[in-house]
């Protein structure tokens, strides 16, 4: 059964059901036929004559035949007066012999068609006049509806089975036709490396159109994320290659020339700085990868963002550039459900950027407040600011407006990570900046309901 396609299974099912129903109907019809009490013709003719005799009425010297059934249940009824004149009805065409009337019960006559007929007479005395009621029936007549139904059932039911099987097959093959397209597209994508292939069925309400639509959306996302992955790998390699190149060049120089002790010192300094940069880069890449792959477990706990900001600011003041002032405005506790380690990283990143891109002797302010159910964290500096066209790009991986400005310490990954962390908490990260005047970075995450 496993290798039979759904199409054929459905057709098979239709057929089996129809065959079962037909068989049941046929068995039922045949049982009915056997059990149905069909009166033999001898009894039928007597019965009808009696019935018609009872229905005869003589009223004010006139016969009323309106209730008489002149032909019914195979019986021909005739009514004669005592002189043998026909008053109503007609016998079967094959019986032309005029038999004398007799009260002696059932008689047999042979018709011109060679068939045997039963004749039954009954005299009736009404209002002083005598009438004869004569019934005639073909001895072969067997009155039964089943005589019609049984052959009809035999003829129609097998036809019905064939029609329903064909219909089932047709409907299922038409419905599954688009499915073939889905399968072909999915197979060619999974088999080859053409991620740009799509099923391309028109969007519609039918199950298969919806499935195809969902597949296409999935392929879109797959293609995008695959491209992003490729881009990320290539960017990361590129970023790592720069320090490696510098280190190798420095080693080359030291080997080729006859360096003095001072040259050595300087060379080692360069190598160390480049290695530190690589280490920073690798560290951040690891963080990001863990964050995105979900391998880094987040510990969401109830915490006070104001208290967290205060602790981070205290530490950051120790490493603030000389002359730069760091102030905190977080008067009220703001409860959040957050991963404290990740939120600390957000604060550290934003403050480090504010120091790095702030002006000498400038002012960096951190504020924490509650606003419409959100916990809002803002880090403001009065430094170089960011041009409007750069403001969206700074959130991209490895994007740096001016790498020289970061003193070789920037990786272009900090803000990307800030936004990822904000999103992980169900929040956002935005920037508001004017070149030459400074920038405000704002992170919003849902505040804990009080
Ligand atoms: P980086 O390691 O280079 O600081 P980020 O992702 O933290 O990487 O920042 C990306 C870029 O955004 C930076 O290179 C810098 O050009 C710009 N930027 C970040 N913060 C500020 C700020 N406070 N003022 C001006 N420019 C900023």
Short mmCIF file of C-alpha atoms and ligand atoms in Angstrom, two decimals:
data_model
loop_
_atom_site.label_atom_id
_atom_site.label_comp_id
_atom_site.label_asym_id
_atom_site.label_seq_id
_atom_site.Cartn_x
_atom_site.Cartn_y
_atom_site.Cartn_z
CA UNK A 1 0.00 0.00 0.00
CA UNK A 2 2.97 2.27 0.72
CA UNK A 3 4.00 2.65 -2.92
CA UNK A 4 0.52 3.59 -4.14
CA UNK A 5 0.06 7.30 -4.75
CA UNK A 6 -2.63 9.27 -2.88
CA UNK A 7 -4.45 9.74 -6.20
CA UNK A 8 -4.84 6.01 -6.67
CA UNK A 9 -5.64 5.41 -3.04
CA UNK A 10 -8.49 7.89 -3.23
CA UNK A 11 -9.82 6.34 -6.43
CA UNK A 12 -9.57 2.90 -4.88
CA UNK A 13 -11.44 4.13 -1.84
CA UNK A 14 -14.24 5.65 -3.95
CA UNK A 15 -14.55 2.42 -5.88
CA UNK A 16 -14.55 0.17 -2.83
CA UNK A 17 -17.20 2.33 -1.15
CA UNK A 18 -19.38 2.37 -4.27
CA UNK A 19 -19.00 -1.37 -4.82
CA UNK A 20 -19.97 -2.00 -1.20
CA UNK A 21 -22.99 0.28 -1.42
CA UNK A 22 -24.07 -1.27 -4.74
CA UNK A 23 -23.66 -4.79 -3.43
CA UNK A 24 -25.68 -3.95 -0.33
CA UNK A 25 -28.44 -2.37 -2.44
CA UNK A 26 -28.51 -5.39 -4.76
CA UNK A 27 -28.65 -7.87 -1.88
CA UNK A 28 -31.39 -5.78 -0.30
CA UNK A 29 -33.40 -5.62 -3.53
CA UNK A 30 -33.08 -9.36 -4.06
CA UNK A 31 -34.13 -10.16 -0.52
CA UNK A 32 -37.09 -7.83 -0.93
CA UNK A 33 -37.96 -9.55 -4.16
CA UNK A 34 -37.90 -12.98 -2.58
CA UNK A 35 -39.92 -11.94 0.41
CA UNK A 36 -42.40 -9.70 -1.31
CA UNK A 37 -45.84 -11.31 -1.34
CA UNK A 38 -46.90 -11.18 -4.91
CA UNK A 39 -50.30 -12.62 -5.29
CA UNK A 40 -50.55 -15.42 -7.85
CA UNK A 41 -52.69 -14.43 -10.85
CA UNK A 42 -55.48 -16.83 -9.86
CA UNK A 43 -55.90 -15.03 -6.56
CA UNK A 44 -55.38 -11.64 -8.15
CA UNK A 45 -58.27 -12.00 -10.57
CA UNK A 46 -60.66 -13.18 -7.81
CA UNK A 47 -59.54 -10.35 -5.58
CA UNK A 48 -60.05 -7.67 -8.22
CA UNK A 49 -63.49 -9.00 -9.24
CA UNK A 50 -64.59 -8.95 -5.62
CA UNK A 51 -63.27 -5.49 -5.15
CA UNK A 52 -64.89 -4.08 -8.24
CA UNK A 53 -68.17 -5.81 -7.40
CA UNK A 54 -68.14 -4.12 -4.04
CA UNK A 55 -67.47 -0.77 -5.69
CA UNK A 56 -70.39 -1.03 -8.12
CA UNK A 57 -73.21 1.27 -7.31
CA UNK A 58 -76.79 1.42 -8.61
CA UNK A 59 -78.39 4.69 -7.96
CA UNK A 60 -81.77 5.96 -9.17
CA UNK A 61 -81.87 3.42 -11.94
CA UNK A 62 -78.35 4.20 -13.18
CA UNK A 63 -75.11 2.29 -12.81
CA UNK A 64 -72.25 4.18 -11.31
CA UNK A 65 -68.91 2.72 -12.42
CA UNK A 66 -66.80 5.57 -11.22
CA UNK A 67 -65.15 3.53 -8.47
CA UNK A 68 -64.53 0.52 -10.67
CA UNK A 69 -60.96 -0.19 -11.68
CA UNK A 70 -61.36 -1.61 -15.20
CA UNK A 71 -57.72 -2.48 -15.52
CA UNK A 72 -55.51 -2.85 -12.48
CA UNK A 73 -52.91 -5.29 -11.13
CA UNK A 74 -52.98 -7.15 -14.43
CA UNK A 75 -56.70 -7.81 -14.27
CA UNK A 76 -59.10 -6.74 -17.07
CA UNK A 77 -62.58 -6.15 -15.76
CA UNK A 78 -65.79 -6.17 -17.83
CA UNK A 79 -69.33 -5.60 -16.65
CA UNK A 80 -72.30 -7.12 -18.51
CA UNK A 81 -76.03 -7.01 -17.95
CA UNK A 82 -77.97 -10.23 -17.69
CA UNK A 83 -78.53 -10.27 -21.44
CA UNK A 84 -74.82 -10.30 -22.05
CA UNK A 85 -74.55 -6.67 -23.10
CA UNK A 86 -71.31 -5.01 -22.21
CA UNK A 87 -71.88 -2.14 -19.83
CA UNK A 88 -68.29 -1.16 -19.17
CA UNK A 89 -64.67 -2.23 -19.43
CA UNK A 90 -62.83 -4.39 -21.96
CA UNK A 91 -61.09 -7.72 -21.93
CA UNK A 92 -57.57 -8.41 -23.09
CA UNK A 93 -57.18 -8.12 -26.86
CA UNK A 94 -56.03 -11.75 -27.12
CA UNK A 95 -59.21 -13.14 -25.59
CA UNK A 96 -61.93 -12.91 -28.16
CA UNK A 97 -63.85 -16.04 -27.21
CA UNK A 98 -67.17 -15.10 -25.68
CA UNK A 99 -67.55 -17.47 -22.76
CA UNK A 100 -70.88 -17.94 -21.13
CA UNK A 101 -71.12 -16.52 -17.61
CA UNK A 102 -70.69 -18.94 -14.80
CA UNK A 103 -70.66 -18.65 -11.08
CA UNK A 104 -68.63 -21.80 -10.72
CA UNK A 105 -65.33 -20.28 -10.02
CA UNK A 106 -62.09 -19.87 -12.00
CA UNK A 107 -61.94 -21.06 -15.59
CA UNK A 108 -59.12 -21.20 -18.07
CA UNK A 109 -59.17 -19.99 -21.66
CA UNK A 110 -56.47 -19.93 -24.30
CA UNK A 111 -55.92 -16.57 -25.94
CA UNK A 112 -55.15 -15.88 -29.59
CA UNK A 113 -51.57 -15.19 -28.55
CA UNK A 114 -51.30 -18.74 -27.25
CA UNK A 115 -51.23 -17.60 -23.65
CA UNK A 116 -53.38 -19.04 -20.95
CA UNK A 117 -55.87 -16.71 -19.28
CA UNK A 118 -57.87 -17.09 -16.11
CA UNK A 119 -61.47 -15.91 -16.23
CA UNK A 120 -63.55 -15.33 -13.16
CA UNK A 121 -67.22 -14.29 -13.17
CA UNK A 122 -69.40 -13.02 -10.47
CA UNK A 123 -73.12 -12.32 -10.60
CA UNK A 124 -74.39 -9.37 -8.72
CA UNK A 125 -77.96 -8.55 -7.86
CA UNK A 126 -78.62 -4.95 -7.33
CA UNK A 127 -82.00 -3.31 -7.21
CA UNK A 128 -83.66 -6.29 -8.83
CA UNK A 129 -81.27 -6.27 -11.82
CA UNK A 130 -78.44 -8.74 -12.31
CA UNK A 131 -75.06 -7.77 -13.62
CA UNK A 132 -72.03 -9.88 -14.31
CA UNK A 133 -68.60 -8.78 -13.34
CA UNK A 134 -65.93 -10.64 -15.30
CA UNK A 135 -62.25 -10.50 -14.57
CA UNK A 136 -59.58 -11.86 -16.94
CA UNK A 137 -55.87 -12.14 -16.26
CA UNK A 138 -52.87 -13.51 -18.14
CA UNK A 139 -51.75 -16.59 -16.19
CA UNK A 140 -48.13 -15.44 -16.67
CA UNK A 141 -48.74 -12.01 -15.14
CA UNK A 142 -46.77 -11.49 -12.03
CA UNK A 143 -47.32 -8.10 -10.64
CA UNK A 144 -44.42 -6.69 -8.71
CA UNK A 145 -42.43 -3.47 -8.65
CA UNK A 146 -39.44 -5.64 -7.99
CA UNK A 147 -39.74 -6.93 -11.53
CA UNK A 148 -38.67 -3.47 -12.58
CA UNK A 149 -36.26 -2.63 -9.79
CA UNK A 150 -34.13 -5.77 -9.92
CA UNK A 151 -33.08 -5.55 -13.57
CA UNK A 152 -32.73 -1.79 -13.21
CA UNK A 153 -30.45 -2.23 -10.20
CA UNK A 154 -28.34 -4.79 -12.07
CA UNK A 155 -28.02 -2.45 -15.01
CA UNK A 156 -27.43 0.81 -13.16
CA UNK A 157 -25.31 -0.01 -10.13
CA UNK A 158 -22.21 -1.35 -11.93
CA UNK A 159 -22.40 1.71 -14.18
CA UNK A 160 -22.55 3.92 -11.12
CA UNK A 161 -19.45 2.21 -9.71
CA UNK A 162 -17.54 2.88 -12.91
CA UNK A 163 -18.72 6.50 -13.06
CA UNK A 164 -17.79 7.19 -9.43
CA UNK A 165 -14.38 5.53 -9.83
CA UNK A 166 -13.68 7.58 -12.95
CA UNK A 167 -14.96 10.77 -11.28
CA UNK A 168 -12.81 10.13 -8.21
CA UNK A 169 -9.76 9.51 -10.34
CA UNK A 170 -10.40 12.62 -12.43
CA UNK A 171 -10.99 14.94 -9.47
CA UNK A 172 -7.98 13.66 -7.55
CA UNK A 173 -5.65 13.80 -10.52
CA UNK A 174 -6.78 17.35 -11.35
CA UNK A 175 -6.37 18.41 -7.73
CA UNK A 176 -2.96 16.81 -7.44
CA UNK A 177 -1.62 18.24 -10.67
CA UNK A 178 -0.32 21.45 -9.02
CA UNK A 179 1.14 19.21 -6.32
CA UNK A 180 3.48 17.80 -8.97
CA UNK A 181 4.78 21.34 -9.49
CA UNK A 182 5.35 21.77 -5.76
CA UNK A 183 7.23 18.48 -5.59
CA UNK A 184 9.30 19.25 -8.70
CA UNK A 185 10.30 22.69 -7.38
CA UNK A 186 11.10 21.38 -3.90
CA UNK A 187 13.15 18.53 -5.37
CA UNK A 188 15.10 20.75 -7.71
CA UNK A 189 15.88 23.16 -4.87
CA UNK A 190 16.90 20.46 -2.44
CA UNK A 191 18.78 18.52 -5.12
CA UNK A 192 20.67 21.36 -6.74
CA UNK A 193 21.88 24.68 -5.51
CA UNK A 194 19.42 26.95 -7.29
CA UNK A 195 17.82 28.72 -4.37
CA UNK A 196 16.17 31.24 -6.66
CA UNK A 197 13.70 28.67 -8.02
CA UNK A 198 10.04 29.15 -7.06
CA UNK A 199 6.92 27.06 -7.54
CA UNK A 200 5.11 30.11 -8.85
CA UNK A 201 1.49 28.97 -8.53
CA UNK A 202 -0.99 31.84 -8.41
CA UNK A 203 -1.92 32.80 -4.85
CA UNK A 204 -5.30 31.32 -4.02
CA UNK A 205 -7.47 29.90 -1.31
CA UNK A 206 -7.16 26.23 -2.24
CA UNK A 207 -5.00 24.09 0.01
CA UNK A 208 -2.40 23.45 -2.68
CA UNK A 209 -2.14 27.10 -3.69
CA UNK A 210 -1.66 28.01 -0.05
CA UNK A 211 0.94 25.29 0.38
CA UNK A 212 2.77 26.48 -2.73
CA UNK A 213 2.60 30.08 -1.44
CA UNK A 214 3.99 29.02 1.93
CA UNK A 215 6.78 27.12 0.17
CA UNK A 216 7.63 30.14 -1.98
CA UNK A 217 7.75 32.37 1.11
CA UNK A 218 9.97 29.83 2.79
CA UNK A 219 12.26 29.69 -0.25
CA UNK A 220 12.40 33.51 -0.19
CA UNK A 221 13.50 33.50 3.42
CA UNK A 222 15.91 30.64 2.83
CA UNK A 223 17.49 32.45 -0.08
CA UNK A 224 17.75 35.69 1.87
CA UNK A 225 19.24 34.04 4.93
CA UNK A 226 21.58 31.97 2.79
CA UNK A 227 22.76 35.13 1.03
CA UNK A 228 23.16 36.87 4.39
CA UNK A 229 25.18 33.93 5.70
CA UNK A 230 27.45 33.99 2.65
CA UNK A 231 27.82 37.74 2.98
CA UNK A 232 28.61 37.37 6.68
CA UNK A 233 31.28 34.75 6.06
CA UNK A 234 32.87 36.81 3.35
CA UNK A 235 32.74 40.00 5.46
CA UNK A 236 34.16 38.20 8.48
CA UNK A 237 37.01 36.71 6.45
CA UNK A 238 37.72 40.07 4.94
CA UNK A 239 37.80 41.77 8.35
CA UNK A 240 40.11 39.09 9.73
CA UNK A 241 42.41 39.22 6.76
CA UNK A 242 43.38 42.84 7.38
CA UNK A 243 45.04 42.31 10.77
CA UNK A 244 46.60 39.06 9.57
CA UNK A 245 48.10 40.86 6.59
CA UNK A 246 49.49 43.58 8.84
CA UNK A 247 50.98 41.01 11.22
CA UNK A 248 52.61 39.07 8.35
CA UNK A 249 53.97 42.26 6.81
CA UNK A 250 55.37 43.33 10.17
CA UNK A 251 57.04 39.93 10.64
CA UNK A 252 58.48 40.19 7.13
CA UNK A 253 59.93 43.62 7.82
CA UNK A 254 61.45 42.47 11.08
CA UNK A 255 63.02 39.48 9.37
CA UNK A 256 64.32 41.27 6.32
CA UNK A 257 65.83 44.30 7.96
CA UNK A 258 68.27 44.35 10.80
CA UNK A 259 65.96 45.75 13.41
CA UNK A 260 67.20 47.56 16.41
CA UNK A 261 65.82 46.79 19.82
CA UNK A 262 63.53 49.76 19.36
CA UNK A 263 62.28 48.51 15.99
CA UNK A 264 61.54 45.17 17.62
CA UNK A 265 59.61 46.86 20.33
CA UNK A 266 57.60 48.81 17.84
CA UNK A 267 56.99 45.78 15.67
CA UNK A 268 55.77 43.71 18.59
CA UNK A 269 53.49 46.60 19.54
CA UNK A 270 51.93 46.59 16.06
CA UNK A 271 51.54 42.81 16.11
CA UNK A 272 49.99 42.93 19.56
CA UNK A 273 47.43 45.60 18.56
CA UNK A 274 46.45 43.66 15.44
CA UNK A 275 46.13 40.45 17.42
CA UNK A 276 43.99 42.26 19.98
CA UNK A 277 41.76 43.54 17.20
CA UNK A 278 41.45 39.99 15.85
CA UNK A 279 40.64 38.72 19.29
CA UNK A 280 37.94 41.39 19.72
CA UNK A 281 36.50 40.54 16.33
CA UNK A 282 36.48 36.81 17.01
CA UNK A 283 34.94 37.38 20.43
CA UNK A 284 32.13 39.49 19.00
CA UNK A 285 31.54 37.11 16.12
CA UNK A 286 31.18 34.29 18.61
CA UNK A 287 28.71 36.30 20.67
CA UNK A 288 26.65 37.13 17.62
CA UNK A 289 26.63 33.59 16.32
CA UNK A 290 25.54 32.23 19.69
CA UNK A 291 22.88 34.89 19.94
CA UNK A 292 21.50 34.17 16.49
CA UNK A 293 21.69 30.43 16.69
CA UNK A 294 20.16 30.45 20.13
CA UNK A 295 23.07 28.44 21.51
CA UNK A 296 23.69 31.14 24.10
CA UNK A 297 21.03 30.59 26.72
CA UNK A 298 19.35 33.78 27.82
CA UNK A 299 18.42 34.14 31.43
CA UNK A 300 15.45 36.43 31.52
CA UNK A 301 14.98 37.72 35.02
CA UNK A 302 13.28 40.58 36.72
CA UNK A 303 15.76 43.41 37.04
CA UNK A 304 15.89 47.14 37.61
CA UNK A 305 17.30 48.81 34.50
CA UNK A 306 18.07 52.01 36.46
CA UNK A 307 20.23 50.11 38.95
CA UNK A 308 21.96 48.26 36.11
CA UNK A 309 22.72 51.54 34.30
CA UNK A 310 24.14 52.99 37.50
CA UNK A 311 26.51 50.03 37.99
CA UNK A 312 27.70 50.18 34.36
CA UNK A 313 28.19 53.97 34.48
CA UNK A 314 30.31 53.63 37.61
CA UNK A 315 32.66 51.25 35.79
CA UNK A 316 32.67 53.27 32.57
CA UNK A 317 33.66 56.44 34.44
CA UNK A 318 36.92 54.69 35.32
CA UNK A 319 37.82 54.27 31.65
CA UNK A 320 36.24 57.44 30.27
CA UNK A 321 38.61 59.57 28.12
CA UNK A 322 40.18 62.34 30.12
CA UNK A 323 37.89 65.36 30.29
CA UNK A 324 34.77 63.50 29.18
CA UNK A 325 31.93 63.67 31.65
CA UNK A 326 29.50 60.78 32.08
CA UNK A 327 26.21 61.53 33.83
CA UNK A 328 23.28 59.30 34.71
CA UNK A 329 19.68 60.36 34.96
CA UNK A 330 17.70 57.41 36.31
CA UNK A 331 15.69 58.67 39.26
CA UNK A 332 13.12 55.86 39.42
CA UNK A 333 13.50 52.11 39.36
CA UNK A 334 12.39 50.71 36.00
CA UNK A 335 11.60 47.01 36.25
CA UNK A 336 12.20 44.87 33.21
CA UNK A 337 12.27 41.19 32.33
CA UNK A 338 15.72 40.95 30.82
CA UNK A 339 19.00 39.09 30.51
CA UNK A 340 21.23 41.24 32.69
CA UNK A 341 24.44 40.18 30.94
CA UNK A 342 23.10 41.10 27.52
CA UNK A 343 21.68 44.42 28.72
CA UNK A 344 25.07 45.21 30.30
CA UNK A 345 26.63 44.57 26.89
CA UNK A 346 24.16 47.01 25.31
CA UNK A 347 25.04 49.72 27.83
CA UNK A 348 28.79 49.12 27.50
CA UNK A 349 28.62 49.24 23.71
CA UNK A 350 26.59 52.44 23.54
CA UNK A 351 28.73 54.23 26.17
CA UNK A 352 31.99 53.06 24.54
CA UNK A 353 30.74 54.43 21.20
CA UNK A 354 29.73 57.71 22.83
CA UNK A 355 33.26 58.01 24.25
CA UNK A 356 34.85 56.99 20.95
CA UNK A 357 32.81 59.28 18.71
CA UNK A 358 32.17 62.00 21.28
CA UNK A 359 34.10 65.24 21.34
CA UNK A 360 37.13 65.78 23.53
CA UNK A 361 36.02 67.09 26.87
CA UNK A 362 32.46 66.36 25.88
CA UNK A 363 29.47 65.13 27.80
CA UNK A 364 27.85 61.73 27.67
CA UNK A 365 24.52 61.30 29.38
CA UNK A 366 22.65 58.11 30.12
CA UNK A 367 18.96 58.21 30.98
CA UNK A 368 16.56 55.46 32.01
CA UNK A 369 12.81 56.06 32.23
CA UNK A 370 9.48 54.37 31.93
CA UNK A 371 7.25 55.47 29.06
CA UNK A 372 3.91 53.96 28.03
CA UNK A 373 4.77 50.48 29.25
CA UNK A 374 8.29 50.60 27.80
CA UNK A 375 11.59 50.81 29.59
CA UNK A 376 13.56 53.41 27.66
CA UNK A 377 17.33 53.59 27.80
CA UNK A 378 19.02 56.52 26.03
CA UNK A 379 22.72 57.29 25.59
CA UNK A 380 23.49 60.76 24.33
CA UNK A 381 26.74 62.35 23.26
CA UNK A 382 27.70 65.73 21.85
CA UNK A 383 30.24 64.34 19.39
CA UNK A 384 30.62 64.09 15.62
CA UNK A 385 27.12 62.80 14.95
CA UNK A 386 26.07 60.65 11.98
CA UNK A 387 24.93 61.84 8.56
CA UNK A 388 21.28 60.97 7.83
CA UNK A 389 22.18 58.63 4.96
CA UNK A 390 24.43 56.62 7.29
CA UNK A 391 21.93 56.31 10.10
CA UNK A 392 20.32 53.12 8.88
CA UNK A 393 23.56 51.53 7.70
CA UNK A 394 25.40 51.75 11.03
CA UNK A 395 23.18 48.89 12.28
CA UNK A 396 24.56 46.55 9.63
CA UNK A 397 27.25 44.06 10.40
CA UNK A 398 30.80 45.39 9.92
CA UNK A 399 29.60 48.80 8.82
CA UNK A 400 31.80 51.65 9.98
CA UNK A 401 31.41 55.24 8.88
CA UNK A 402 35.09 55.93 9.31
CA UNK A 403 37.23 53.12 10.65
CA UNK A 404 40.14 55.46 11.35
CA UNK A 405 37.96 57.34 13.81
CA UNK A 406 37.61 54.29 16.06
CA UNK A 407 41.38 54.22 16.48
CA UNK A 408 41.58 50.75 14.97
CA UNK A 409 39.50 49.35 17.79
CA UNK A 410 36.14 49.36 16.06
CA UNK A 411 34.75 46.21 14.49
CA UNK A 412 31.46 47.50 13.12
CA UNK A 413 29.66 44.78 15.06
CA UNK A 414 28.69 46.68 18.22
CA UNK A 415 25.47 48.34 17.06
CA UNK A 416 24.42 45.26 15.14
CA UNK A 417 24.62 43.35 18.39
CA UNK A 418 22.78 46.11 20.30
CA UNK A 419 19.85 45.85 17.93
CA UNK A 420 19.85 42.03 18.03
CA UNK A 421 19.74 42.10 21.82
CA UNK A 422 16.94 44.69 21.83
CA UNK A 423 14.94 42.50 19.45
CA UNK A 424 15.59 39.44 21.56
CA UNK A 425 13.87 41.30 24.40
CA UNK A 426 10.95 42.22 22.16
CA UNK A 427 12.19 45.78 21.76
CA UNK A 428 13.85 48.19 19.35
CA UNK A 429 17.07 50.17 18.96
CA UNK A 430 17.08 53.52 17.14
CA UNK A 431 19.34 56.47 16.58
CA UNK A 432 18.65 60.16 16.40
CA UNK A 433 21.62 62.20 15.28
CA UNK A 434 22.76 65.42 13.65
CA UNK A 435 26.27 65.66 12.21
CA UNK A 436 28.47 67.89 14.31
CA UNK A 437 25.99 68.05 17.16
CA UNK A 438 25.91 64.56 18.59
CA UNK A 439 23.82 61.41 18.66
CA UNK A 440 21.21 59.84 20.87
CA UNK A 441 20.87 56.06 20.83
CA UNK A 442 17.60 54.82 22.28
CA UNK A 443 16.80 51.24 23.23
CA UNK A 444 13.24 50.31 24.22
CA UNK A 445 12.23 47.04 25.77
CA UNK A 446 8.92 46.13 27.39
CA UNK A 447 8.77 47.28 31.02
CA UNK A 448 7.64 44.82 33.66
CA UNK A 449 3.96 45.26 34.46
CA UNK A 450 3.59 46.65 37.95
P1 LIG B 1 32.37 50.20 15.84
O1 LIG B 1 33.05 49.04 16.43
O2 LIG B 1 32.97 50.65 14.58
O3 LIG B 1 32.10 51.28 16.81
P2 LIG B 1 29.51 49.96 15.85
O4 LIG B 1 28.64 48.95 15.24
O5 LIG B 1 29.43 50.14 17.31
O6 LIG B 1 30.96 49.59 15.38
O7 LIG B 1 29.22 51.30 15.12
C1 LIG B 1 29.12 51.36 13.74
C2 LIG B 1 29.48 52.75 13.23
O8 LIG B 1 28.50 53.67 13.65
C3 LIG B 1 30.73 53.25 13.78
O9 LIG B 1 31.83 52.85 12.98
C4 LIG B 1 30.54 54.75 13.74
O10 LIG B 1 30.88 55.24 12.48
C5 LIG B 1 29.07 54.92 13.93
N1 LIG B 1 28.74 55.29 15.32
C6 LIG B 1 28.43 54.48 16.34
N2 LIG B 1 28.16 55.19 17.47
C7 LIG B 1 28.33 56.47 17.17
C8 LIG B 1 28.19 57.69 17.90
N3 LIG B 1 27.87 57.70 19.17
N4 LIG B 1 28.44 58.85 17.24
C9 LIG B 1 28.79 58.85 15.94
N5 LIG B 1 28.93 57.74 15.19
C10 LIG B 1 28.69 56.56 15.78
#
